[in-house]
């Protein structure tokens, strides 16, 4: 193809042949980054949604524990979520792992970032617009201290949901 035109064809065939209850998502990584995010919004999300081919955006997230002024910082990440939601599509965090970057960030900063993402999602859903439906965490080997920090985040998320 040499371009992304195959994406529309894939969604067209999926919409035509998948069960009517099947939701179709475009899933990508680094989807929060300015230039890439704008490309996804303008060349994929908007055109596919306008044609009835797309239901949501999947955020495949491999980020560090920074809060501001860094790659994948919390502020930039949550803003990207809001921009996708503003397009009227469902948003799912299809993968979420937050690195402490070999000690550059603390486990508390890591837990705070998980909490910010969960809290943001839960607050949006409690407003009546249930568009953020899933967060899949991807942590394979957790040290005891890190488990406690993440447990705090999960506790918040589940209390908010009930």
Coordinates of N, CA, C and O in Angstrom, one line a residue:
X1 N 0.8 -1.2 0.0 CA 0.0 0.0 0.0 C 0.9 1.3 0.0 O 0.5 2.2 -0.7
X2 N 1.9 1.3 0.9 CA 2.7 2.5 0.9 C 2.1 3.6 1.8 O 2.7 4.7 1.9
X3 N 0.9 3.4 2.3 CA 0.2 4.4 3.2 C -0.7 3.7 4.1 O -0.7 2.5 4.2
X4 N -1.6 4.4 4.7 CA -2.5 3.8 5.7 C -3.9 3.5 5.1 O -4.8 3.3 5.8
X5 N -4.0 3.5 3.8 CA -5.4 3.3 3.2 C -5.9 1.9 3.5 O -7.1 1.7 3.5
X6 N -5.1 1.0 3.8 CA -5.5 -0.4 4.2 C -6.3 -0.4 5.5 O -7.2 -1.2 5.7
X7 N -6.1 0.6 6.3 CA -6.8 0.7 7.6 C -8.3 0.8 7.4 O -9.2 0.1 7.9
X8 N -8.7 1.7 6.5 CA -10.1 1.9 6.2 C -10.7 0.6 5.6 O -11.8 0.2 5.9
X9 N -10.0 0.0 4.7 CA -10.5 -1.3 4.1 C -10.7 -2.3 5.2 O -11.7 -3.0 5.2
X10 N -9.7 -2.4 6.1 CA -9.9 -3.4 7.2 C -11.1 -3.2 8.0 O -11.9 -4.1 8.3
X11 N -11.3 -1.9 8.4 CA -12.5 -1.6 9.2 C -13.8 -1.8 8.4 O -14.8 -2.2 8.9
X12 N -13.8 -1.5 7.1 CA -14.9 -1.7 6.2 C -15.3 -3.1 6.2 O -16.5 -3.5 6.4
X13 N -14.3 -4.0 6.0 CA -14.6 -5.5 6.0 C -15.0 -6.0 7.4 O -16.0 -6.8 7.5
X14 N -14.4 -5.5 8.4 CA -14.7 -5.9 9.7 C -16.2 -5.5 10.1 O -17.0 -6.3 10.6
X15 N -16.6 -4.3 9.7 CA -17.9 -3.8 10.0 C -19.0 -4.6 9.2 O -20.0 -5.0 9.7
X16 N -18.6 -5.0 8.0 CA -19.5 -5.7 7.1 C -19.7 -7.2 7.6 O -20.8 -7.7 7.6
X17 N -18.6 -7.8 8.1 CA -18.7 -9.2 8.3 C -18.7 -9.6 9.8 O -19.1 -10.8 10.1
X18 N -18.4 -8.7 10.7 CA -18.4 -9.0 12.1 C -19.9 -9.0 12.6 O -20.7 -8.3 12.0
X19 N -20.2 -9.7 13.7 CA -21.5 -9.6 14.3 C -21.9 -8.1 14.6 O -21.0 -7.3 14.9
X20 N -23.1 -7.8 14.5 CA -23.6 -6.4 14.7 C -23.2 -5.8 16.1 O -23.1 -4.6 16.3
X21 N -23.1 -6.7 17.0 CA -22.7 -6.3 18.4 C -21.2 -6.1 18.6 O -20.8 -5.6 19.7
X22 N -20.4 -6.4 17.6 CA -19.0 -6.2 17.7 C -18.6 -4.8 17.7 O -19.0 -4.1 16.7
X23 N -17.8 -4.3 18.6 CA -17.3 -3.0 18.6 C -15.9 -2.9 18.0 O -15.1 -3.8 18.3
X24 N -15.7 -2.0 17.2 CA -14.4 -1.9 16.5 C -13.6 -0.7 17.0 O -14.0 0.4 17.1
X25 N -12.3 -1.1 17.3 CA -11.4 -0.1 17.9 C -10.1 0.0 17.1 O -9.6 -1.0 16.6
X26 N -9.6 1.2 17.0 CA -8.3 1.4 16.5 C -7.4 1.4 17.7 O -7.6 2.2 18.7
X27 N -6.4 0.6 17.8 CA -5.5 0.5 18.9 C -4.1 0.8 18.5 O -3.6 0.4 17.5
X28 N -3.4 1.7 19.3 CA -2.0 2.1 18.9 C -1.3 2.4 20.2 O -1.8 2.6 21.2
X29 N 0.1 2.5 20.0 CA 0.9 2.9 21.1 C 1.5 4.3 20.9 O 1.4 4.8 19.7
X30 N 1.9 5.0 21.9 CA 2.4 6.4 21.9 C 1.3 7.3 21.3 O 1.6 8.3 20.7
X31 N 0.1 6.9 21.5 CA -1.1 7.6 21.0 C -1.3 9.0 21.7 O -2.1 9.7 21.3
X32 N -0.6 9.2 22.8 CA -0.7 10.5 23.5 C 0.2 11.6 23.0 O 0.1 12.7 23.3
X33 N 1.2 11.2 22.2 CA 2.3 12.1 21.7 C 1.7 13.0 20.6 O 1.0 12.6 19.7
X34 N 2.0 14.3 20.8 CA 1.4 15.4 19.9 C 1.2 15.1 18.5 O 0.1 15.0 18.0
X35 N 2.3 14.9 17.7 CA 2.2 14.7 16.3 C 1.5 13.4 15.9 O 0.6 13.4 15.1
X36 N 1.8 12.3 16.7 CA 1.2 11.1 16.4 C -0.3 11.1 16.7 O -1.1 10.6 16.0
X37 N -0.6 11.7 17.9 CA -2.0 11.9 18.3 C -2.8 12.6 17.3 O -3.9 12.2 16.9
X38 N -2.3 13.7 16.8 CA -3.0 14.5 15.8 C -3.2 13.7 14.5 O -4.2 13.8 13.8
X39 N -2.2 12.9 14.1 CA -2.3 12.1 12.9 C -3.4 11.1 13.1 O -4.2 10.8 12.2
X40 N -3.4 10.4 14.3 CA -4.5 9.4 14.5 C -5.9 10.1 14.5 O -6.8 9.5 13.9
X41 N -6.0 11.2 15.1 CA -7.3 11.9 15.2 C -7.7 12.3 13.8 O -8.9 12.0 13.4
X42 N -6.9 12.9 13.0 CA -7.3 13.5 11.7 C -7.3 12.5 10.6 O -8.1 12.7 9.6
X43 N -6.5 11.5 10.6 CA -6.4 10.6 9.5 C -7.1 9.2 9.7 O -7.3 8.5 8.8
X44 N -7.4 8.9 11.0 CA -8.0 7.6 11.3 C -9.3 7.8 12.0 O -10.3 7.3 11.5
X45 N -9.3 8.4 13.2 CA -10.5 8.4 14.0 C -11.6 9.2 13.4 O -12.7 8.6 13.2
X46 N -11.4 10.4 13.0 CA -12.5 11.2 12.4 C -13.0 10.6 11.1 O -14.2 10.5 11.0
X47 N -12.2 10.3 10.2 CA -12.8 9.7 8.9 C -13.5 8.4 9.2 O -14.6 8.2 8.6
X48 N -12.9 7.5 10.0 CA -13.6 6.2 10.2 C -14.9 6.4 11.0 O -15.9 5.7 10.7
X49 N -14.9 7.2 12.0 CA -16.1 7.5 12.7 C -17.2 8.1 11.8 O -18.4 7.7 11.9
X50 N -16.8 9.0 11.0 CA -17.8 9.7 10.1 C -18.4 8.7 9.2 O -19.6 8.8 8.8
X51 N -17.7 7.6 8.8 CA -18.3 6.6 8.0 C -18.9 5.4 8.7 O -19.4 4.4 8.1
X52 N -19.0 5.6 10.0 CA -19.7 4.5 10.9 C -18.8 3.3 11.0 O -19.4 2.2 11.3
X53 N -17.6 3.4 10.8 CA -16.7 2.2 10.8 C -16.0 2.0 12.2 O -15.4 0.9 12.4
X54 N -16.0 3.0 13.0 CA -15.1 2.9 14.2 C -16.0 3.2 15.5 O -16.8 4.2 15.5
X55 N -15.8 2.5 16.5 CA -16.5 2.7 17.8 C -15.6 3.3 18.9 O -16.0 3.9 19.8
X56 N -14.3 3.0 18.8 CA -13.4 3.4 19.9 C -11.9 3.5 19.6 O -11.5 3.0 18.5
X57 N -11.2 4.0 20.6 CA -9.8 4.1 20.5 C -9.2 3.3 21.6 O -9.6 3.4 22.8
X58 N -8.2 2.5 21.3 CA -7.4 1.7 22.3 C -6.1 2.4 22.5 O -5.3 2.7 21.6
X59 N -5.8 2.7 23.8 CA -4.5 3.3 24.2 C -3.6 2.3 24.7 O -3.8 1.8 25.8
X60 N -2.6 1.9 24.0 CA -1.6 0.9 24.4 C -0.5 1.6 25.0 O 0.3 2.2 24.3
X61 N -0.4 1.6 26.3 CA 0.3 2.6 27.1 C 1.5 2.0 27.8 O 1.4 1.3 28.8
X62 N 2.7 2.4 27.4 CA 4.0 2.0 28.0 C 4.7 3.3 28.3 O 5.4 3.9 27.5
X63 N 4.5 3.8 29.6 CA 4.9 5.1 29.9 C 5.7 5.0 31.2 O 5.7 4.0 31.9
X64 N 6.3 6.2 31.6 CA 7.1 6.2 32.9 C 6.2 7.0 33.9 O 5.1 7.5 33.6
X65 N 6.7 7.1 35.1 CA 6.0 7.6 36.2 C 6.0 9.2 36.3 O 5.6 9.7 37.3
X66 N 6.5 9.8 35.3 CA 6.6 11.3 35.4 C 5.3 11.9 35.4 O 4.3 11.4 34.8
X67 N 5.2 13.1 36.1 CA 3.9 13.8 36.2 C 3.8 14.9 35.1 O 2.8 15.0 34.5
X68 N 4.9 15.6 34.9 CA 4.8 16.7 34.0 C 6.1 16.9 33.2 O 7.2 16.5 33.7
X69 N 6.1 17.5 32.1 CA 7.3 17.9 31.3 C 8.2 16.7 30.9 O 9.4 16.8 31.0
X70 N 7.6 15.6 30.6 CA 8.4 14.4 30.1 C 7.5 13.6 29.2 O 6.3 13.8 29.1
X71 N 8.2 12.7 28.5 CA 7.5 11.8 27.6 C 6.5 11.0 28.3 O 6.8 10.3 29.2
X72 N 5.2 11.1 27.9 CA 4.2 10.3 28.5 C 3.8 10.8 29.9 O 3.2 10.0 30.7
X73 N 4.0 12.1 30.1 CA 3.7 12.6 31.5 C 2.2 12.5 31.7 O 1.4 12.4 30.8
X74 N 1.8 12.5 33.0 CA 0.4 12.4 33.3 C -0.5 13.4 32.7 O -1.5 13.1 32.1
X75 N -0.1 14.7 32.7 CA -0.9 15.7 32.1 C -1.1 15.5 30.6 O -2.3 15.6 30.2
X76 N -0.1 15.2 29.9 CA -0.2 14.9 28.4 C -1.1 13.7 28.2 O -1.9 13.7 27.3
X77 N -0.9 12.7 29.0 CA -1.7 11.4 28.8 C -3.2 11.6 29.0 O -4.0 11.2 28.2
X78 N -3.5 12.3 30.1 CA -4.9 12.5 30.4 C -5.6 13.5 29.4 O -6.7 13.3 29.0
X79 N -4.8 14.4 28.9 CA -5.3 15.3 27.9 C -5.6 14.5 26.6 O -6.6 14.8 26.0
X80 N -4.8 13.6 26.3 CA -5.0 12.7 25.1 C -6.3 11.9 25.2 O -7.1 11.9 24.3
X81 N -6.5 11.4 26.4 CA -7.7 10.6 26.7 C -8.9 11.5 26.4 O -9.9 11.1 25.7
X82 N -8.9 12.7 26.9 CA -10.0 13.7 26.8 C -10.2 14.1 25.3 O -11.4 14.2 24.9
X83 N -9.1 14.2 24.6 CA -9.3 14.6 23.2 C -9.9 13.5 22.4 O -10.8 13.7 21.5
X84 N -9.6 12.2 22.7 CA -10.2 11.1 22.0 C -11.7 11.0 22.4 O -12.6 10.8 21.5
X85 N -12.0 11.2 23.7 CA -13.4 11.2 24.1 C -14.2 12.3 23.5 O -15.4 12.1 23.2
X86 N -13.6 13.4 23.3 CA -14.3 14.6 22.7 C -14.8 14.3 21.3 O -15.7 14.9 20.8
X87 N -14.2 13.3 20.7 CA -14.6 12.9 19.3 C -15.8 12.0 19.3 O -16.3 11.6 18.3
X88 N -16.2 11.6 20.5 CA -17.4 10.7 20.6 C -17.1 9.3 20.5 O -18.0 8.5 20.1
X89 N -15.9 8.9 20.7 CA -15.6 7.4 20.6 C -15.3 6.9 22.0 O -14.9 7.6 22.9
X90 N -15.5 5.6 22.2 CA -15.2 4.9 23.4 C -13.6 4.9 23.5 O -12.9 4.9 22.5
X91 N -13.1 5.0 24.8 CA -11.7 4.9 25.0 C -11.4 3.8 25.9 O -12.0 3.7 27.0
X92 N -10.5 2.9 25.5 CA -10.0 1.8 26.4 C -8.5 1.9 26.5 O -7.8 2.1 25.5
X93 N -8.0 1.7 27.7 CA -6.6 1.6 27.9 C -6.3 0.1 27.8 O -6.6 -0.6 28.7
X94 N -5.8 -0.3 26.7 CA -5.7 -1.7 26.3 C -4.5 -2.3 26.9 O -4.4 -3.5 27.1
X95 N -3.5 -1.5 27.3 CA -2.3 -2.0 28.0 C -1.9 -0.8 28.8 O -1.9 0.4 28.3
X96 N -1.5 -1.1 30.0 CA -1.0 0.0 30.9 C 0.1 -0.5 31.8 O -0.1 -1.3 32.7
X97 N 1.3 -0.1 31.5 CA 2.5 -0.3 32.4 C 3.2 1.0 32.6 O 3.4 1.7 31.6
X98 N 3.5 1.3 33.8 CA 4.1 2.5 34.2 C 5.5 2.2 34.8 O 5.5 1.6 35.9
X99 N 6.5 2.6 34.2 CA 7.9 2.3 34.6 C 8.4 3.3 35.6 O 8.1 4.5 35.6
X100 N 9.3 2.8 36.6 CA 10.0 3.7 37.4 C 11.3 4.1 36.8 O 12.1 4.9 37.4
X101 N 11.6 3.6 35.6 CA 12.8 4.0 34.8 C 14.1 3.8 35.6 O 14.8 4.7 35.8
X102 N 14.3 2.6 36.1 CA 15.5 2.2 36.9 C 15.8 3.1 38.0 O 16.9 3.5 38.3
X103 N 14.7 3.5 38.8 CA 14.9 4.3 40.0 C 14.8 5.8 39.8 O 14.9 6.6 40.7
X104 N 14.6 6.2 38.5 CA 14.5 7.7 38.3 C 13.2 8.2 39.0 O 13.2 9.3 39.4
X105 N 12.2 7.3 39.1 CA 10.9 7.7 39.7 C 10.7 6.7 40.9 O 11.2 5.6 40.8
X106 N 10.0 7.1 41.9 CA 9.7 6.3 43.0 C 8.5 5.4 42.8 O 7.7 5.7 41.9
X107 N 8.3 4.4 43.6 CA 7.1 3.6 43.5 C 5.9 4.4 43.9 O 4.8 4.1 43.4
X108 N 6.0 5.4 44.7 CA 4.9 6.2 45.1 C 4.5 7.1 43.9 O 3.3 7.2 43.6
X109 N 5.5 7.6 43.1 CA 5.1 8.3 41.9 C 4.4 7.4 40.9 O 3.5 7.8 40.2
X110 N 4.9 6.2 40.8 CA 4.2 5.2 40.0 C 2.8 5.0 40.4 O 1.9 5.0 39.6
X111 N 2.6 4.7 41.7 CA 1.2 4.5 42.2 C 0.3 5.8 42.0 O -0.8 5.6 41.6
X112 N 0.9 6.9 42.2 CA 0.2 8.2 42.0 C -0.3 8.3 40.5 O -1.4 8.8 40.2
X113 N 0.6 7.9 39.6 CA 0.2 8.0 38.2 C -0.9 7.0 37.8 O -1.9 7.3 37.1
X114 N -0.8 5.7 38.3 CA -1.9 4.8 38.2 C -3.2 5.3 38.7 O -4.2 5.3 38.1
X115 N -3.1 5.9 39.9 CA -4.3 6.5 40.6 C -4.9 7.6 39.7 O -6.1 7.7 39.6
X116 N -4.0 8.5 39.2 CA -4.5 9.6 38.4 C -5.3 9.1 37.1 O -6.3 9.6 36.8
X117 N -4.7 8.1 36.5 CA -5.4 7.5 35.3 C -6.7 6.8 35.7 O -7.7 7.1 35.0
X118 N -6.7 6.0 36.7 CA -7.9 5.4 37.2 C -9.0 6.4 37.6 O -10.1 6.3 37.2
X119 N -8.5 7.4 38.4 CA -9.5 8.4 38.9 C -10.1 9.2 37.8 O -11.3 9.4 37.7
X120 N -9.3 9.6 36.8 CA -9.8 10.3 35.6 C -10.8 9.5 34.9 O -11.9 10.0 34.5
X121 N -10.6 8.2 34.7 CA -11.5 7.4 34.0 C -12.8 7.2 34.8 O -13.9 7.3 34.3
X122 N -12.7 7.0 36.1 CA -13.8 6.8 36.9 C -14.7 8.1 37.0 O -15.9 8.0 37.0
X123 N -14.0 9.2 37.1 CA -14.8 10.5 37.2 C -15.5 10.7 35.9 O -16.7 11.2 35.9
X124 N -14.9 10.4 34.8 CA -15.6 10.6 33.5 C -16.8 9.7 33.4 O -17.9 10.1 33.0
X125 N -16.7 8.5 33.8 CA -17.8 7.5 33.8 C -18.9 7.9 34.7 O -20.1 7.7 34.4
X126 N -18.6 8.4 35.9 CA -19.6 8.8 36.9 C -20.4 10.0 36.4 O -21.5 10.2 36.9
X127 N -19.9 10.7 35.4 CA -20.6 11.9 34.9 C -21.7 11.4 33.9 O -22.4 12.3 33.4
X128 N -21.8 10.1 33.7 CA -22.9 9.6 32.8 C -22.5 9.3 31.4 O -23.2 8.8 30.7
X129 N -21.2 9.6 31.1 CA -20.7 9.3 29.7 C -19.8 8.1 29.8 O -18.6 8.3 29.9
X130 N -20.4 6.9 29.9 CA -19.6 5.7 30.1 C -18.8 5.3 28.9 O -19.1 4.4 28.2
X131 N -17.8 6.1 28.5 CA -17.0 5.8 27.4 C -15.6 5.2 27.7 O -15.0 4.6 26.8
X132 N -15.2 5.4 28.9 CA -13.9 4.7 29.2 C -14.3 3.4 29.9 O -14.8 3.4 31.0
X133 N -14.1 2.3 29.2 CA -14.7 1.0 29.7 C -13.7 0.0 30.3 O -14.0 -0.9 31.0
X134 N -12.4 0.1 29.9 CA -11.5 -0.9 30.3 C -10.1 -0.3 30.5 O -9.7 0.6 29.8
X135 N -9.4 -0.9 31.5 CA -8.0 -0.6 31.7 C -7.4 -1.9 32.0 O -7.7 -2.6 32.9
X136 N -6.4 -2.3 31.2 CA -5.7 -3.6 31.4 C -4.3 -3.2 31.9 O -3.5 -2.6 31.2
X137 N -4.0 -3.7 33.1 CA -2.7 -3.4 33.6 C -1.7 -4.5 33.2 O -2.1 -5.7 33.2
X138 N -0.5 -4.1 32.9 CA 0.5 -5.1 32.5 C 1.7 -4.9 33.4 O 2.7 -4.2 33.0
X139 N 1.7 -5.6 34.5 CA 2.9 -5.7 35.4 C 3.2 -7.1 35.6 O 2.3 -7.9 36.1
X140 N 4.3 -7.6 35.3 CA 4.6 -9.0 35.4 C 5.3 -9.4 36.7 O 4.9 -10.3 37.3
X141 N 6.3 -8.7 37.1 CA 7.0 -9.0 38.3 C 7.0 -7.8 39.3 O 7.6 -6.8 39.0
X142 N 6.2 -7.9 40.3 CA 6.1 -6.8 41.2 C 6.8 -7.1 42.5 O 6.7 -8.1 43.2
X143 N 7.6 -6.1 43.0 CA 8.3 -6.2 44.3 C 7.2 -5.9 45.3 O 6.2 -5.3 45.1
X144 N 7.4 -6.4 46.6 CA 6.4 -6.2 47.6 C 6.0 -4.7 47.8 O 4.9 -4.4 47.9
X145 N 7.0 -3.8 47.9 CA 6.7 -2.4 48.1 C 5.9 -1.9 46.9 O 4.9 -1.1 47.1
X146 N 6.2 -2.3 45.7 CA 5.4 -1.9 44.6 C 4.0 -2.4 44.6 O 3.0 -1.8 44.2
X147 N 3.8 -3.7 45.0 CA 2.5 -4.3 45.1 C 1.6 -3.4 46.0 O 0.5 -3.2 45.8
X148 N 2.2 -3.0 47.2 CA 1.4 -2.2 48.1 C 0.9 -0.9 47.4 O -0.2 -0.4 47.6
X149 N 1.8 -0.2 46.7 CA 1.5 1.0 46.0 C 0.4 0.8 45.0 O -0.6 1.6 44.9
X150 N 0.5 -0.2 44.2 CA -0.5 -0.5 43.2 C -1.8 -0.9 43.8 O -2.9 -0.6 43.4
X151 N -1.7 -1.7 44.9 CA -2.9 -2.1 45.6 C -3.8 -0.9 46.0 O -5.0 -0.9 46.0
X152 N -3.1 0.2 46.5 CA -3.8 1.4 46.9 C -4.5 2.0 45.7 O -5.7 2.4 45.8
X153 N -4.0 1.9 44.5 CA -4.6 2.4 43.3 C -5.8 1.6 43.0 O -6.9 2.1 42.7
X154 N -5.7 0.3 43.0 CA -6.8 -0.6 42.7 C -8.0 -0.4 43.7 O -9.1 -0.4 43.3
X155 N -7.6 -0.2 45.0 CA -8.6 0.0 46.0 C -9.4 1.2 45.7 O -10.6 1.3 45.7
X156 N -8.7 2.3 45.3 CA -9.4 3.6 44.9 C -10.3 3.3 43.7 O -11.5 3.7 43.7
X157 N -9.8 2.6 42.7 CA -10.6 2.4 41.5 C -11.9 1.6 41.8 O -12.9 2.0 41.3
X158 N -11.8 0.6 42.6 CA -13.0 -0.2 42.8 C -13.9 0.5 43.8 O -15.1 0.3 43.6
X159 N -13.4 1.2 44.7 CA -14.4 2.0 45.6 C -15.1 3.0 44.8 O -16.3 3.2 45.0
X160 N -14.4 3.6 43.9 CA -15.1 4.7 43.1 C -16.1 4.1 42.2 O -17.1 4.7 41.8
X161 N -15.9 2.9 41.7 CA -16.8 2.2 40.8 C -18.1 1.8 41.4 O -19.2 1.8 40.8
X162 N -18.0 1.3 42.7 CA -19.2 0.8 43.4 C -20.2 1.8 43.9 O -19.9 2.9 44.1

